[in-house]
């Protein structure tokens, strides 16, 4: 059996996460039991939620165990199989973690899913046609639930989740406005992702300036907001929300280092009779088939053109992850292992 390089969580962050929180180890892959599959990972997904798992504090999911392989989505191919439904060479997506190989109990529902790479590249199943894409779909379709002509806004607009948001919103006849960091990202958001406008938070770096920019980009106010960031950006958006508007609360990356994020004017939720709903997409598996079908069609027809930032090799994962938390990635952050 092949040697397997893995990244484990060695110690918990004290404030900001650093490279020394992680450790590279190597181990032998165990022999397969009946019903198990050995997967050789081609790509590893890096996502902001992983930062929250590194803390020991109470959250919606269990903390990442010390000395254990970092959690994470993976795509790859079956290298060996003792399960009748999986053959060597099948392309699969799962939660293999930060390692080169994983042994998966294929009897476990949802542990592994075969994917077709005829029209959709394998790596996209970790982004636009995977968990991030379904996240955008659920927040938009089920929580914001826009009507044709509504104005919808998303923060972290060129990240893996935000990238899918514009195509989904435009398909529903909405005005889609993004918030991203840097002129290059905003240009990409408008020219390639299909946003009607994109605001550079680096150029509008406080609540007053951001609120003014939002007023120009959203002349009819904001009917729906998809929140990935929190903090002062959320405060600025709240000032522009319409009566009976909806906020899909997906991520609060501004507060992932552990300090609570205060809200400047929560009374706006009452004044505007807002619906604010937090969600975790893995708790809504019933919508995944419908969402993945639409996302796959958007990618296959060229209406959704996701970009990827790719780090090479398992050892590069920690630094790539820390870069993601600082917004250094352009589109979906991946680690290429093959």
Coordinates of C-alpha atoms in Angstrom, one line a residue:
X1 CA 0.0 0.0 0.0
X2 CA 1.3 3.5 -0.8
X3 CA 2.8 6.0 1.8
X4 CA 0.3 8.7 2.6
X5 CA 1.4 12.3 3.4
X6 CA -1.0 14.1 5.7
X7 CA -1.4 17.5 7.3
X8 CA -2.6 17.3 10.9
X9 CA -3.6 20.0 13.4
X10 CA -0.7 20.1 15.7
X11 CA -1.9 22.9 18.1
X12 CA -4.7 25.4 18.3
X13 CA -4.3 29.0 17.2
X14 CA -3.9 31.7 19.8
X15 CA -5.7 34.5 17.8
X16 CA -4.6 34.5 14.2
X17 CA -3.8 31.1 12.6
X18 CA -0.2 30.4 11.7
X19 CA 1.7 27.8 9.7
X20 CA 3.1 26.2 12.9
X21 CA -0.4 25.2 13.9
X22 CA -0.1 22.4 11.3
X23 CA 2.3 19.4 10.9
X24 CA 3.2 17.3 7.9
X25 CA 3.3 13.6 8.7
X26 CA 3.5 10.4 6.6
X27 CA 1.8 7.1 7.3
X28 CA 1.1 3.7 5.6
X29 CA -2.4 3.4 4.1
X30 CA -4.2 0.4 5.8
X31 CA -5.3 -2.6 3.8
X32 CA -8.9 -2.4 2.6
X33 CA -11.8 -4.2 4.3
X34 CA -14.9 -5.3 2.4
X35 CA -17.1 -2.3 1.4
X36 CA -14.1 0.1 1.5
X37 CA -12.5 2.1 -1.3
X38 CA -9.0 3.7 -1.5
X39 CA -9.1 7.1 -3.2
X40 CA -6.1 8.9 -4.6
X41 CA -6.8 12.6 -4.2
X42 CA -6.2 14.8 -7.2
X43 CA -7.3 18.1 -5.5
X44 CA -7.9 19.2 -2.0
X45 CA -10.4 22.0 -1.1
X46 CA -9.5 24.9 1.2
X47 CA -12.4 26.7 2.7
X48 CA -12.9 29.5 5.3
X49 CA -15.1 27.2 7.6
X50 CA -11.9 25.2 8.4
X51 CA -10.6 28.2 10.5
X52 CA -13.6 27.9 12.9
X53 CA -13.0 24.2 13.3
X54 CA -9.5 24.8 14.5
X55 CA -10.8 26.6 17.6
X56 CA -12.0 24.6 20.7
X57 CA -15.0 26.9 21.2
X58 CA -18.6 25.8 20.8
X59 CA -19.8 25.9 17.2
X60 CA -22.3 24.2 14.8
X61 CA -19.8 21.4 14.3
X62 CA -17.2 19.5 16.4
X63 CA -13.8 21.0 16.7
X64 CA -11.0 19.6 14.6
X65 CA -9.2 17.1 16.8
X66 CA -5.5 17.7 17.7
X67 CA -3.2 15.2 15.9
X68 CA -5.9 14.4 13.4
X69 CA -5.9 15.0 9.6
X70 CA -7.4 18.4 8.8
X71 CA -11.0 18.1 7.5
X72 CA -11.7 19.0 3.9
X73 CA -13.4 18.2 0.6
X74 CA -11.4 16.2 -2.0
X75 CA -11.8 14.9 -5.5
X76 CA -9.8 12.1 -7.0
X77 CA -10.0 8.6 -8.5
X78 CA -10.5 5.2 -7.1
X79 CA -7.1 3.5 -6.7
X80 CA -8.4 0.2 -5.2
X81 CA -11.9 -1.0 -4.4
X82 CA -13.6 -3.6 -2.3
X83 CA -17.1 -2.2 -3.1
X84 CA -19.2 -3.4 -6.1
X85 CA -20.4 0.1 -7.0
X86 CA -16.9 1.6 -7.4
X87 CA -14.3 0.5 -9.9
X88 CA -10.6 1.5 -10.2
X89 CA -10.4 4.8 -12.2
X90 CA -13.9 6.1 -11.2
X91 CA -13.7 9.8 -10.5
X92 CA -15.2 10.6 -7.1
X93 CA -15.8 13.5 -4.6
X94 CA -15.8 13.1 -0.9
X95 CA -14.4 14.5 2.4
X96 CA -11.0 12.9 2.4
X97 CA -9.2 15.7 4.3
X98 CA -5.7 17.2 3.9
X99 CA -3.9 14.0 2.7
X100 CA -2.9 12.3 -0.5
X101 CA -5.0 9.2 0.0
X102 CA -8.1 8.2 2.0
X103 CA -9.8 4.9 2.8
X104 CA -13.6 5.4 2.6
X105 CA -16.4 3.2 3.8
X106 CA -18.5 3.4 0.7
X107 CA -21.4 1.9 2.5
X108 CA -21.8 5.1 4.5
X109 CA -24.5 7.3 2.8
X110 CA -23.0 10.4 1.3
X111 CA -19.4 9.4 2.0
X112 CA -18.4 9.2 -1.7
X113 CA -20.1 10.3 -4.9
X114 CA -19.2 9.5 -8.5
X115 CA -18.9 12.4 -10.8
X116 CA -18.8 12.9 -14.6
X117 CA -15.9 14.9 -16.0
X118 CA -17.1 15.0 -19.6
X119 CA -18.3 18.6 -19.4
X120 CA -17.2 19.7 -15.9
X121 CA -13.5 19.6 -14.9
X122 CA -12.9 17.4 -11.9
X123 CA -11.6 20.3 -9.8
X124 CA -14.9 22.2 -10.3
X125 CA -16.7 19.6 -8.1
X126 CA -15.0 21.2 -5.1
X127 CA -16.1 24.7 -6.1
X128 CA -18.9 25.9 -8.5
X129 CA -20.4 22.4 -8.9
X130 CA -19.7 21.3 -5.3
X131 CA -20.3 22.5 -1.7
X132 CA -19.6 26.2 -2.4
X133 CA -21.9 26.4 -5.4
X134 CA -24.7 24.6 -3.5
X135 CA -24.1 27.1 -0.6
X136 CA -24.7 30.0 -3.0
X137 CA -27.7 28.3 -4.4
X138 CA -29.3 27.6 -1.0
X139 CA -28.7 31.1 0.4
X140 CA -30.1 32.7 -2.7
X141 CA -33.0 30.4 -3.6
X142 CA -34.2 29.3 -0.2
X143 CA -33.5 32.2 2.1
X144 CA -33.3 35.3 -0.1
X145 CA -35.9 33.9 -2.4
X146 CA -35.7 36.8 -4.9
X147 CA -38.4 38.0 -7.2
X148 CA -37.5 39.2 -10.7
X149 CA -36.1 42.7 -10.6
X150 CA -34.8 42.4 -7.0
X151 CA -31.4 43.7 -6.1
X152 CA -29.1 41.2 -4.4
X153 CA -25.7 41.7 -3.0
X154 CA -22.9 39.2 -2.0
X155 CA -19.7 39.9 0.0
X156 CA -16.5 38.0 -1.0
X157 CA -18.0 38.1 -4.5
X158 CA -15.1 36.4 -6.3
X159 CA -14.6 33.6 -3.8
X160 CA -15.8 30.1 -4.4
X161 CA -19.3 30.8 -3.1
X162 CA -19.7 34.4 -4.5
X163 CA -18.5 33.3 -7.9
X164 CA -21.6 31.1 -8.4
X165 CA -24.0 33.7 -6.9
X166 CA -24.1 36.1 -9.9
X167 CA -25.0 33.4 -12.5
X168 CA -27.7 32.1 -10.2
X169 CA -29.1 35.6 -9.5
X170 CA -29.0 36.6 -13.2
X171 CA -30.9 33.4 -14.1
X172 CA -33.7 34.7 -11.8
X173 CA -33.8 38.2 -13.4
X174 CA -32.1 40.0 -10.5
X175 CA -29.6 42.9 -10.3
X176 CA -26.5 41.3 -8.8
X177 CA -23.9 43.4 -7.0
X178 CA -20.7 42.1 -5.5
X179 CA -18.2 43.3 -2.9
X180 CA -14.6 42.2 -3.4
X181 CA -11.1 43.3 -2.5
X182 CA -9.1 44.9 -5.3
X183 CA -9.6 46.3 -8.8
X184 CA -8.7 43.0 -10.5
X185 CA -11.2 41.0 -8.6
X186 CA -14.0 43.6 -9.3
X187 CA -13.1 43.7 -13.0
X188 CA -13.4 39.9 -13.1
X189 CA -16.7 40.0 -11.2
X190 CA -18.3 42.2 -13.8
X191 CA -16.6 41.0 -17.0
X192 CA -16.5 37.3 -16.4
X193 CA -18.9 36.4 -13.6
X194 CA -21.7 38.6 -14.8
X195 CA -22.2 41.0 -11.8
X196 CA -23.9 44.2 -12.7
X197 CA -21.5 46.1 -10.4
X198 CA -18.8 45.3 -8.0
X199 CA -17.5 47.5 -5.1
X200 CA -13.9 47.4 -4.1
X201 CA -13.8 47.4 -0.3
X202 CA -10.2 48.4 -0.4
X203 CA -11.2 51.7 -2.1
X204 CA -14.2 52.2 0.2
X205 CA -12.7 51.1 3.5
X206 CA -15.1 52.3 6.2
X207 CA -18.9 52.1 6.8
X208 CA -19.7 55.6 5.4
X209 CA -17.7 55.2 2.2
X210 CA -19.0 51.7 1.6
X211 CA -22.6 52.7 2.2
X212 CA -22.3 55.6 -0.3
X213 CA -20.8 53.2 -2.9
X214 CA -23.7 50.8 -2.3
X215 CA -26.2 53.6 -2.8
X216 CA -24.8 54.2 -6.2
X217 CA -24.6 50.5 -7.2
X218 CA -28.1 49.7 -5.7
X219 CA -30.3 52.8 -6.6
X220 CA -33.4 50.8 -5.6
X221 CA -31.9 49.6 -2.3
X222 CA -31.0 46.0 -1.4
X223 CA -33.7 43.3 -1.3
X224 CA -31.3 40.4 -0.5
X225 CA -27.8 40.1 1.0
X226 CA -25.6 37.0 1.1
X227 CA -23.2 37.5 4.0
X228 CA -19.7 35.8 3.9
X229 CA -17.7 38.4 5.8
X230 CA -19.5 40.3 8.6
X231 CA -18.0 43.2 10.5
X232 CA -18.1 46.8 9.1
X233 CA -19.1 45.6 5.6
X234 CA -22.3 44.1 7.0
X235 CA -22.9 47.3 8.9
X236 CA -22.6 49.3 5.7
X237 CA -25.0 46.9 3.8
X238 CA -27.5 47.0 6.6
X239 CA -27.9 50.8 6.0
X240 CA -29.1 50.1 2.4
X241 CA -31.4 47.2 3.0
X242 CA -35.1 47.6 2.0
X243 CA -38.2 46.9 4.1
X244 CA -38.9 43.1 4.2
X245 CA -35.4 42.4 2.9
X246 CA -33.6 39.0 3.6
X247 CA -30.1 38.2 4.7
X248 CA -28.6 34.7 4.2
X249 CA -25.9 34.4 6.9
X250 CA -23.3 32.0 5.6
X251 CA -19.9 33.1 6.9
X252 CA -18.3 35.7 9.1
X253 CA -14.7 35.5 8.0
X254 CA -13.9 38.9 9.6
X255 CA -14.3 37.3 13.0
X256 CA -12.6 33.9 12.5
X257 CA -9.6 34.7 14.7
X258 CA -11.9 34.4 17.7
X259 CA -12.9 37.9 18.8
X260 CA -16.7 38.6 18.7
X261 CA -17.9 40.9 15.9
X262 CA -20.1 43.7 17.2
X263 CA -23.0 45.0 15.1
X264 CA -23.3 48.7 14.8
X265 CA -27.0 49.1 14.3
X266 CA -29.1 45.9 15.0
X267 CA -32.2 48.0 15.3
X268 CA -32.3 48.1 11.5
X269 CA -33.4 44.5 11.5
X270 CA -36.6 45.6 13.3
X271 CA -37.1 48.9 11.5
X272 CA -36.9 47.1 8.1
X273 CA -38.7 43.9 9.3
X274 CA -35.8 41.9 8.0
X275 CA -35.5 38.1 7.8
X276 CA -32.0 37.1 8.9
X277 CA -31.2 33.4 8.7
X278 CA -28.0 31.5 9.3
X279 CA -27.5 28.2 7.6
X280 CA -25.1 25.3 7.2
X281 CA -25.4 23.8 3.7
X282 CA -24.6 20.2 4.9
X283 CA -27.8 20.3 6.9
X284 CA -29.9 20.6 3.7
X285 CA -28.8 17.6 1.6
X286 CA -32.3 17.3 0.1
X287 CA -31.6 20.3 -2.2
X288 CA -28.2 19.2 -3.4
X289 CA -29.4 17.2 -6.5
X290 CA -31.5 20.1 -7.8
X291 CA -28.7 22.7 -7.0
X292 CA -25.9 20.6 -8.6
X293 CA -28.0 20.0 -11.7
X294 CA -28.4 23.8 -12.3
X295 CA -24.8 24.6 -11.4
X296 CA -23.5 21.9 -13.7
X297 CA -25.6 23.2 -16.5
X298 CA -24.3 26.8 -15.9
X299 CA -20.7 25.6 -16.0
X300 CA -21.3 23.3 -19.0
X301 CA -22.9 26.0 -21.0
X302 CA -20.3 28.6 -20.1
X303 CA -22.7 30.9 -18.2
X304 CA -20.6 30.3 -15.0
X305 CA -16.8 30.5 -15.5
X306 CA -15.2 29.9 -12.1
X307 CA -11.6 30.8 -11.6
X308 CA -9.2 28.8 -9.4
X309 CA -6.1 29.5 -7.4
X310 CA -4.0 26.3 -7.2
X311 CA -1.2 25.5 -4.8
X312 CA 1.1 22.6 -5.7
X313 CA 1.6 19.6 -3.3
X314 CA 0.3 18.7 0.1
X315 CA 3.1 20.6 2.0
X316 CA 1.8 23.9 0.4
X317 CA -1.7 23.5 2.0
X318 CA -1.1 25.5 5.3
X319 CA 0.3 28.6 3.6
X320 CA -2.4 28.5 0.9
X321 CA -5.0 28.3 3.6
X322 CA -3.6 31.2 5.5
X323 CA -3.5 33.2 2.3
X324 CA -7.2 32.3 1.7
X325 CA -8.1 33.8 5.1
X326 CA -6.4 37.0 4.0
X327 CA -8.2 37.1 0.6
X328 CA -5.0 36.4 -1.4
X329 CA -6.8 33.7 -3.5
X330 CA -8.6 34.5 -6.8
X331 CA -11.7 32.3 -7.0
X332 CA -11.7 28.8 -5.5
X333 CA -8.5 27.9 -3.5
X334 CA -7.3 24.4 -4.2
X335 CA -4.3 22.2 -3.6
X336 CA -3.2 20.0 -6.5
X337 CA -1.9 16.7 -5.3
X338 CA -1.5 14.7 -8.6

